[in-house]
Amino acid sequence: MEEARRLEAQNCTPARTHSRPRAQNDSTAASSFQAPALARGNIARPYIQQPVSQPIRYLGPAVVPSDDDHLKQPYISSVVWRRLKRSLSNPAIVKLFSKAELDRLKTAALHVPFSQEELKLLYQTLVEENRTKPPINGNPAVQIVQIMKDNAVLIPKILKALQHPKRGRQESELLRTRDAAAVTDFLKDASKATINVEIKITIAFPRDKNPDHLMAMLRDREVYGMSPMRSRQGRSSFKAIANRHLEDALIRQSEWTDCSGDISSITWTGPDSFIGGALAHSDTHNMQYNKPGNLLVGSTSLDVVRSYPDHRVVRPIVANEGDKENANALESMRTTQSPWLYESVVSTAYCELNGFSFTASFDKTVKVWSASEDGSGMTLRGTWPHHEKVNFVATSPHHDRIATATATNGNAVRVYSFDNNDISLSPYDEYCGDRSGEPTDEMGNHAKWSYQPATMQWGKSPGVLDFLLVGYSPRSIAGNDSDVPELKKNTGEICLWNTANKDQIFIVSAKTQNVFEVIWHPTQPIFLAATSPHGPCDSTKTRTQIRIFHQQDTGTFTNVKTLDCPAIDVNELTVKANSLVECFVTASCTDGFTYVWDTARGDQPLHALQHGETLDNPDPDVPLDVGDSGVKFAAWGRSSDRFYTGGSDGVIKAWNLKAATGSIFVKNIMSISGGISTGIFNEDCSKLLIGDATGKIYFLSIDDSDIREDSKPSGSVARHPRAVGSQLSRLIRRPKLVIPHPEPAPPPGYVVEAVEKTGVEISQEYLASGQLIRASESFNFVYQGPNYLQTNIFRREAHVNGDPSQPLIDEVWAVQQCVINNQRALPIHPRLPKTIAPSNLAQHQKNIQKNQHSFRLKTLFEWDPSKISPELWALLDYGRLLDLAEDTLYDHSYEPTPRFGMFSVWKKYLVWERQTRDGVSTITEEGGGFIEEEEVEEEDAHLD
């Protein structure tokens, strides 16, 4: 047992007894090693000093360290135990400890109780010094307490006896396992009857569970040095810890929105510049939602993203499909939409050797760009037309050959030899897979599907730099997945060409499955392919496989290992070497999981990294792993200690795949409102660009020093305190719109139709021209203006005799707003201006007599005009009394209808008339119409 304790203490780096002066000529590694803070002296005192009133006396320190120093076991007195327990219950103090110090608190290197053998040796020394020799018939700890209780003055005498050079070997064995300080603390506890009392220490960790703080790491570096392998076995290097600390500090710095659709591809073109592509609605059934923003160039230093219009086609004319009406076939839709249709940009690439950028689009072209160093813009240098939609463009950092792949069978792959003098006419070679010829059905007819490139990668390691790897999958020519026969859905092809000599490299086995993704090993002539399952496997548990192909001495590639995957489809593959021959392999899939394998530990996944519920609203009628995009971003950090994934739940997660099972999750880097569609780190993993399914691009970095001062928001921007776990920069920035490009000129022959004016624009023109006027009152009424005649807009049937120059008929006039709401001093009868001349007085008298006669016939009432009041006379003059008399004659009930609202106006007029000097005369126009007229000195004026 004692030997086991010694070995355990040795493995846990036991504490040294105390610091001793070193010999001047001692230059060995052991003598140059400085013990950690927790290993110095008798106890762990990282921030707790032993009381001055009870100093530890070291008797006779040796000049040269003993070879047995590493075997001495520590002992902590009960007083220090209590202080340590009290200190570790405070999270603020625990946060000051380094990881090494916290780990040591959990090991036997901090405190080892005295064993039974040690107690017997110490008891024998006490008996000899007290000159009492009672037999040892029980627990020696109890006997020691009986001797030492309230007798601490014996401690110096006991220590001197233990260190006497004439003492026998058996007695001196105690000092081979314990130093004088440990024996002193033990005897003090014995004098207080507190020896070997077990005290449980609970460490109150702060909320931040990440122990690799930068300051703690720096303290460890000061204590341990750069690489003390003996004391840091199994732990990461300081460089790896520093890298993890920096990567874990990634926070969101900028956000750009209003792209055409899902961000499909992003590529760094420099330290501060990038290009990107987005999907666009170009189907005949949804092209009404098509918008610019499919081609992007951005700058992280200028904090800006611009769009370019170059990937576009002329908007096609859509026809209805039989009886089914298509909104895009309407004439109104065509006249209101742009003549251009922006196509999806699905792949981007950058060539480090020639400095050009490349974008591939569904407009059947690959365009070559020269982007500015700061990302403020780019210039088109050339265009490579293709026969079908271009799905991929790939470059290599080792040569300037550019590979493209289109959505077609036959010669779908091209490799361009870049020509700087005439980029658009750069020569190219075409490649075709063995099975990608145009297929036919059983009757020899052309099939509706074909094998098309699904993935493409250039070689990365020496010996395969010129190799182009292409995976083929069965695809529908019309875009309908049901066109692919059920028996053909798990078939495909893996093709490998040496583009230096145009030879096809032979792949020995397992090359005819449906291929989802391929990737090359970074340092070995090895590639991996995610394919449909093949060979003996459990179909309920293995739905896809990751196959590892290794190059043989003959130059061919053969399948050397197969990893089983439970997902139905694979989005992304990654590989990270963890030794000279083995590696980590990850497969991010549509089921929301990323599966992790260690090739040294079998063909089953070690971990399944899960994301949350999707935000992309997949079709509920299909299985989730078919309708959802799943995990579409997977990338390694600077080392194998950090792995990042992003899924349709809108979360970027950080993982440590080297940690123990259950502890691999590190933190959520970012959570956004849309599913993650793509992402890419820069070369040193200090910057991260993320694209989502809502057309937004996010920029994350370690701090905001990447943005130039003149590009940051102007004015005083308040720095708000961040909550614990906040994922936002202290300098709060609002999302920015992608700067739109100018509207391109219409295509040749396109007729620009006049845009119909809006109602607001037409009404403003009427008011500006004086054809209408607006009353400045609470009712905000609009009336005919002085120039209304220019409009030639009349309701002739509303005027007398159908003549617009005549007044409105009574029925129409009674429902006018100016009559119903007669609370204004406005003309009460708006009509066209007309010069009115007085009628003949004789004719006027005849009209009056006709009115009187008509009244007598209806009422059988004789009356004297001289006795009629002026008000009644006025009403009679206008014919109103006759209508009222007729209603009374036939017992019609009287109701205050809107037409009687004008009486108040006439009453006001009559009051005004009484106040005038002149009398009132009534005249008539020819035709019998009654009007009111005021006699003035110079001319007659119409009162309307």
mmCIF file of C-alpha atoms in Angstrom, residues 1-224:
data_model
loop_
_atom_site.group_PDB
_atom_site.id
_atom_site.type_symbol
_atom_site.label_atom_id
_atom_site.label_comp_id
_atom_site.label_asym_id
_atom_site.label_seq_id
_atom_site.Cartn_x
_atom_site.Cartn_y
_atom_site.Cartn_z
ATOM 1 C CA MET A 1 0.000 0.000 0.000
ATOM 2 C CA GLU A 2 2.783 2.391 0.901
ATOM 3 C CA GLU A 3 4.535 1.706 -2.355
ATOM 4 C CA ALA A 4 1.288 2.398 -4.231
ATOM 5 C CA ARG A 5 0.946 5.718 -2.474
ATOM 6 C CA ARG A 6 4.489 6.620 -3.408
ATOM 7 C CA LEU A 7 3.926 5.762 -7.053
ATOM 8 C CA GLU A 8 0.688 7.729 -7.082
ATOM 9 C CA ALA A 9 2.368 10.723 -5.543
ATOM 10 C CA GLN A 10 5.210 10.416 -8.040
ATOM 11 C CA ASN A 11 2.804 10.382 -11.018
ATOM 12 C CA CYS A 12 1.019 13.414 -9.645
ATOM 13 C CA THR A 13 4.258 15.421 -9.307
ATOM 14 C CA PRO A 14 4.606 15.429 -5.499
ATOM 15 C CA ALA A 15 5.577 18.548 -3.699
ATOM 16 C CA ARG A 16 9.136 19.341 -2.868
ATOM 17 C CA THR A 17 10.062 19.744 0.776
ATOM 18 C CA HIS A 18 11.309 23.300 0.567
ATOM 19 C CA SER A 19 13.527 25.454 -1.545
ATOM 20 C CA ARG A 20 17.218 24.740 -1.114
ATOM 21 C CA PRO A 21 20.279 26.558 -2.423
ATOM 22 C CA ARG A 22 21.596 24.913 -5.556
ATOM 23 C CA ALA A 23 25.107 23.974 -6.388
ATOM 24 C CA GLN A 24 26.862 26.375 -8.729
ATOM 25 C CA ASN A 25 27.809 23.658 -11.189
ATOM 26 C CA ASP A 26 24.403 21.988 -11.329
ATOM 27 C CA SER A 27 23.152 22.451 -14.891
ATOM 28 C CA THR A 28 20.973 19.385 -15.305
ATOM 29 C CA ALA A 29 17.322 19.577 -16.281
ATOM 30 C CA ALA A 30 16.259 18.390 -12.845
ATOM 31 C CA SER A 31 18.187 21.118 -11.061
ATOM 32 C CA SER A 32 16.915 23.843 -13.433
ATOM 33 C CA PHE A 33 13.318 22.872 -12.909
ATOM 34 C CA GLN A 34 11.361 25.329 -10.738
ATOM 35 C CA ALA A 35 8.608 23.665 -8.709
ATOM 36 C CA PRO A 36 5.074 24.982 -9.174
ATOM 37 C CA ALA A 37 3.412 27.138 -6.583
ATOM 38 C CA LEU A 38 1.333 24.297 -5.218
ATOM 39 C CA ALA A 39 4.351 22.053 -4.864
ATOM 40 C CA ARG A 40 6.528 24.410 -2.823
ATOM 41 C CA GLY A 41 6.881 23.614 0.836
ATOM 42 C CA ASN A 42 4.572 21.533 2.872
ATOM 43 C CA ILE A 43 1.137 22.745 1.691
ATOM 44 C CA ALA A 44 -0.691 24.465 -1.156
ATOM 45 C CA ARG A 45 -0.444 28.178 -0.523
ATOM 46 C CA PRO A 46 -1.199 29.895 -3.849
ATOM 47 C CA TYR A 47 -2.605 33.001 -2.160
ATOM 48 C CA ILE A 48 -2.699 32.007 1.536
ATOM 49 C CA GLN A 49 0.305 32.608 3.764
ATOM 50 C CA GLN A 50 1.033 30.575 6.832
ATOM 51 C CA PRO A 51 0.556 32.538 10.086
ATOM 52 C CA VAL A 52 3.621 34.400 11.190
ATOM 53 C CA SER A 53 2.984 33.396 14.805
ATOM 54 C CA GLN A 54 3.699 29.768 13.897
ATOM 55 C CA PRO A 55 6.722 29.724 11.590
ATOM 56 C CA ILE A 56 7.928 26.516 10.069
ATOM 57 C CA ARG A 57 11.476 25.800 11.148
ATOM 58 C CA TYR A 58 13.614 23.866 8.713
ATOM 59 C CA LEU A 59 16.393 22.197 10.627
ATOM 60 C CA GLY A 60 19.619 21.566 8.831
ATOM 61 C CA PRO A 61 18.723 21.955 5.152
ATOM 62 C CA ALA A 62 20.902 20.013 2.821
ATOM 63 C CA VAL A 63 23.093 21.909 0.408
ATOM 64 C CA VAL A 64 22.491 19.422 -2.408
ATOM 65 C CA PRO A 65 18.941 18.144 -3.096
ATOM 66 C CA SER A 66 18.347 14.553 -2.143
ATOM 67 C CA ASP A 67 17.493 11.940 -4.745
ATOM 68 C CA ASP A 68 14.423 11.033 -2.684
ATOM 69 C CA ASP A 69 12.902 14.518 -2.694
ATOM 70 C CA HIS A 70 10.333 13.492 -5.296
ATOM 71 C CA LEU A 71 9.040 10.750 -2.933
ATOM 72 C CA LYS A 72 8.181 13.035 -0.034
ATOM 73 C CA GLN A 73 4.447 13.350 0.488
ATOM 74 C CA PRO A 74 2.706 16.607 1.529
ATOM 75 C CA TYR A 75 0.589 17.109 4.603
ATOM 76 C CA ILE A 76 -1.739 20.052 5.297
ATOM 77 C CA SER A 77 -2.649 20.985 8.831
ATOM 78 C CA SER A 78 -6.295 21.252 9.889
ATOM 79 C CA VAL A 79 -5.948 25.034 10.323
ATOM 80 C CA VAL A 80 -4.873 25.507 6.716
ATOM 81 C CA TRP A 81 -7.548 23.069 5.559
ATOM 82 C CA ARG A 82 -10.223 25.286 7.040
ATOM 83 C CA ARG A 83 -8.733 28.427 5.519
ATOM 84 C CA LEU A 84 -8.447 26.767 2.142
ATOM 85 C CA LYS A 85 -12.031 25.562 2.291
ATOM 86 C CA ARG A 86 -13.230 29.066 3.131
ATOM 87 C CA SER A 87 -11.224 30.589 0.279
ATOM 88 C CA LEU A 88 -12.363 28.070 -2.316
ATOM 89 C CA SER A 89 -15.999 28.775 -1.509
ATOM 90 C CA ASN A 90 -15.542 32.237 -3.056
ATOM 91 C CA PRO A 91 -15.846 32.156 -6.905
ATOM 92 C CA ALA A 92 -13.902 35.414 -7.179
ATOM 93 C CA ILE A 93 -10.859 33.737 -5.593
ATOM 94 C CA VAL A 94 -11.254 30.511 -7.570
ATOM 95 C CA LYS A 95 -11.182 32.522 -10.780
ATOM 96 C CA LEU A 96 -7.623 33.585 -9.952
ATOM 97 C CA PHE A 97 -6.363 29.994 -9.953
ATOM 98 C CA SER A 98 -4.822 28.509 -13.051
ATOM 99 C CA LYS A 99 -5.953 25.216 -14.493
ATOM 100 C CA ALA A 100 -2.871 23.464 -13.135
ATOM 101 C CA GLU A 101 -3.599 24.726 -9.644
ATOM 102 C CA LEU A 102 -7.240 23.650 -9.788
ATOM 103 C CA ASP A 103 -6.233 20.242 -11.062
ATOM 104 C CA ARG A 104 -3.728 19.853 -8.239
ATOM 105 C CA LEU A 105 -6.433 20.565 -5.662
ATOM 106 C CA LYS A 106 -8.159 17.387 -6.809
ATOM 107 C CA THR A 107 -5.081 15.111 -6.594
ATOM 108 C CA ALA A 108 -3.053 13.423 -3.859
ATOM 109 C CA ALA A 109 -0.183 15.827 -4.554
ATOM 110 C CA LEU A 110 -1.910 18.378 -2.320
ATOM 111 C CA HIS A 111 -2.411 16.314 0.871
ATOM 112 C CA VAL A 112 -1.602 12.706 1.819
ATOM 113 C CA PRO A 113 -2.629 11.524 5.343
ATOM 114 C CA PHE A 114 -0.050 9.645 7.428
ATOM 115 C CA SER A 115 -0.168 5.921 6.803
ATOM 116 C CA GLN A 116 -0.198 3.235 9.522
ATOM 117 C CA GLU A 117 3.490 2.488 8.924
ATOM 118 C CA GLU A 118 4.372 6.174 9.286
ATOM 119 C CA LEU A 119 2.291 6.453 12.471
ATOM 120 C CA LYS A 120 4.052 3.471 14.011
ATOM 121 C CA LEU A 121 7.494 4.941 13.276
ATOM 122 C CA LEU A 122 6.503 8.321 14.715
ATOM 123 C CA TYR A 123 4.930 6.677 17.788
ATOM 124 C CA GLN A 124 8.135 4.756 18.516
ATOM 125 C CA THR A 125 10.098 8.005 18.406
ATOM 126 C CA LEU A 126 7.663 9.649 20.848
ATOM 127 C CA VAL A 127 7.911 6.700 23.270
ATOM 128 C CA GLU A 128 11.701 6.775 23.213
ATOM 129 C CA GLU A 129 11.899 10.521 23.782
ATOM 130 C CA ASN A 130 9.324 10.375 26.633
ATOM 131 C CA ARG A 131 11.112 7.296 28.031
ATOM 132 C CA THR A 132 7.895 5.377 28.327
ATOM 133 C CA LYS A 133 7.533 2.061 26.625
ATOM 134 C CA PRO A 134 3.911 0.987 26.767
ATOM 135 C CA PRO A 135 2.960 -1.687 24.250
ATOM 136 C CA ILE A 136 1.293 -0.736 21.038
ATOM 137 C CA ASN A 137 -2.058 -2.396 21.376
ATOM 138 C CA GLY A 138 -4.306 -0.227 19.282
ATOM 139 C CA ASN A 139 -4.475 2.556 16.806
ATOM 140 C CA PRO A 140 -1.127 4.384 16.885
ATOM 141 C CA ALA A 141 -2.878 7.681 15.993
ATOM 142 C CA VAL A 142 -4.837 7.489 19.253
ATOM 143 C CA GLN A 143 -1.645 6.779 21.224
ATOM 144 C CA ILE A 144 0.093 9.769 19.573
ATOM 145 C CA VAL A 145 -2.779 12.059 20.482
ATOM 146 C CA GLN A 146 -2.625 10.883 24.097
ATOM 147 C CA ILE A 147 1.078 11.705 24.291
ATOM 148 C CA MET A 148 0.971 15.026 22.373
ATOM 149 C CA LYS A 149 -2.303 16.450 23.696
ATOM 150 C CA ASP A 150 -1.608 19.902 25.133
ATOM 151 C CA ASN A 151 2.081 19.104 24.908
ATOM 152 C CA ALA A 152 3.267 20.983 21.775
ATOM 153 C CA VAL A 153 6.579 21.837 23.440
ATOM 154 C CA LEU A 154 7.792 18.358 22.530
ATOM 155 C CA ILE A 155 7.713 19.070 18.786
ATOM 156 C CA PRO A 156 11.265 20.545 18.432
ATOM 157 C CA LYS A 157 12.658 17.679 20.515
ATOM 158 C CA ILE A 158 10.938 15.055 18.348
ATOM 159 C CA LEU A 159 12.179 16.672 15.132
ATOM 160 C CA LYS A 160 15.736 16.807 16.434
ATOM 161 C CA ALA A 161 15.533 13.161 17.354
ATOM 162 C CA LEU A 162 14.265 12.172 13.920
ATOM 163 C CA GLN A 163 17.093 14.033 12.201
ATOM 164 C CA HIS A 164 19.862 12.677 14.424
ATOM 165 C CA PRO A 165 22.514 11.058 12.201
ATOM 166 C CA LYS A 166 23.035 8.119 14.604
ATOM 167 C CA ARG A 167 19.394 7.026 14.449
ATOM 168 C CA GLY A 168 18.885 3.667 12.864
ATOM 169 C CA ARG A 169 17.702 3.096 9.338
ATOM 170 C CA GLN A 170 14.224 2.010 10.441
ATOM 171 C CA GLU A 171 13.494 5.207 12.298
ATOM 172 C CA SER A 172 14.976 7.487 9.600
ATOM 173 C CA GLU A 173 12.648 5.897 7.052
ATOM 174 C CA LEU A 174 9.948 8.327 8.213
ATOM 175 C CA LEU A 175 11.972 11.270 6.895
ATOM 176 C CA ARG A 176 12.304 9.533 3.543
ATOM 177 C CA THR A 177 8.550 9.964 2.985
ATOM 178 C CA ARG A 178 7.862 13.121 4.998
ATOM 179 C CA ASP A 179 9.786 16.337 5.440
ATOM 180 C CA ALA A 180 10.224 18.189 8.734
ATOM 181 C CA ALA A 181 7.424 20.637 7.909
ATOM 182 C CA ALA A 182 4.933 17.795 7.358
ATOM 183 C CA VAL A 183 5.925 16.138 10.657
ATOM 184 C CA THR A 184 5.624 19.487 12.470
ATOM 185 C CA ASP A 185 2.113 20.140 11.110
ATOM 186 C CA PHE A 186 1.044 16.604 12.005
ATOM 187 C CA LEU A 187 2.304 16.895 15.603
ATOM 188 C CA LYS A 188 0.549 20.255 15.995
ATOM 189 C CA ASP A 189 -2.713 18.648 14.880
ATOM 190 C CA ALA A 190 -2.033 15.812 17.367
ATOM 191 C CA SER A 191 -1.638 18.308 20.171
ATOM 192 C CA LYS A 192 -5.094 19.628 19.246
ATOM 193 C CA ALA A 193 -6.572 16.137 18.673
ATOM 194 C CA THR A 194 -7.384 16.952 15.006
ATOM 195 C CA ILE A 195 -5.092 14.532 13.156
ATOM 196 C CA ASN A 196 -6.354 12.774 10.034
ATOM 197 C CA VAL A 197 -9.672 14.614 10.159
ATOM 198 C CA GLU A 198 -11.164 14.363 6.651
ATOM 199 C CA ILE A 199 -12.269 17.776 5.386
ATOM 200 C CA LYS A 200 -14.178 17.848 2.102
ATOM 201 C CA ILE A 201 -13.422 20.900 -0.030
ATOM 202 C CA THR A 202 -16.030 22.119 -2.492
ATOM 203 C CA ILE A 203 -14.670 24.377 -5.213
ATOM 204 C CA ALA A 204 -17.128 27.116 -6.193
ATOM 205 C CA PHE A 205 -16.291 27.561 -9.877
ATOM 206 C CA PRO A 206 -17.290 30.893 -11.440
ATOM 207 C CA ARG A 207 -19.961 31.017 -14.122
ATOM 208 C CA ASP A 208 -17.424 30.976 -16.890
ATOM 209 C CA LYS A 209 -16.647 27.276 -17.121
ATOM 210 C CA ASN A 210 -13.754 27.747 -19.496
ATOM 211 C CA PRO A 211 -10.607 27.359 -17.382
ATOM 212 C CA ASP A 212 -8.201 28.340 -20.149
ATOM 213 C CA HIS A 213 -8.154 32.041 -19.319
ATOM 214 C CA LEU A 214 -5.387 33.982 -20.933
ATOM 215 C CA MET A 215 -4.055 35.329 -17.618
ATOM 216 C CA ALA A 216 -4.111 31.879 -16.012
ATOM 217 C CA MET A 217 -2.252 30.512 -19.015
ATOM 218 C CA LEU A 218 0.405 33.182 -18.681
ATOM 219 C CA ARG A 219 0.829 32.309 -15.001
ATOM 220 C CA ASP A 220 1.229 28.649 -15.940
ATOM 221 C CA ARG A 221 3.841 29.627 -18.477
ATOM 222 C CA GLU A 222 5.801 31.541 -15.844
ATOM 223 C CA VAL A 223 5.633 28.563 -13.475
ATOM 224 C CA TYR A 224 6.186 25.679 -15.879
#
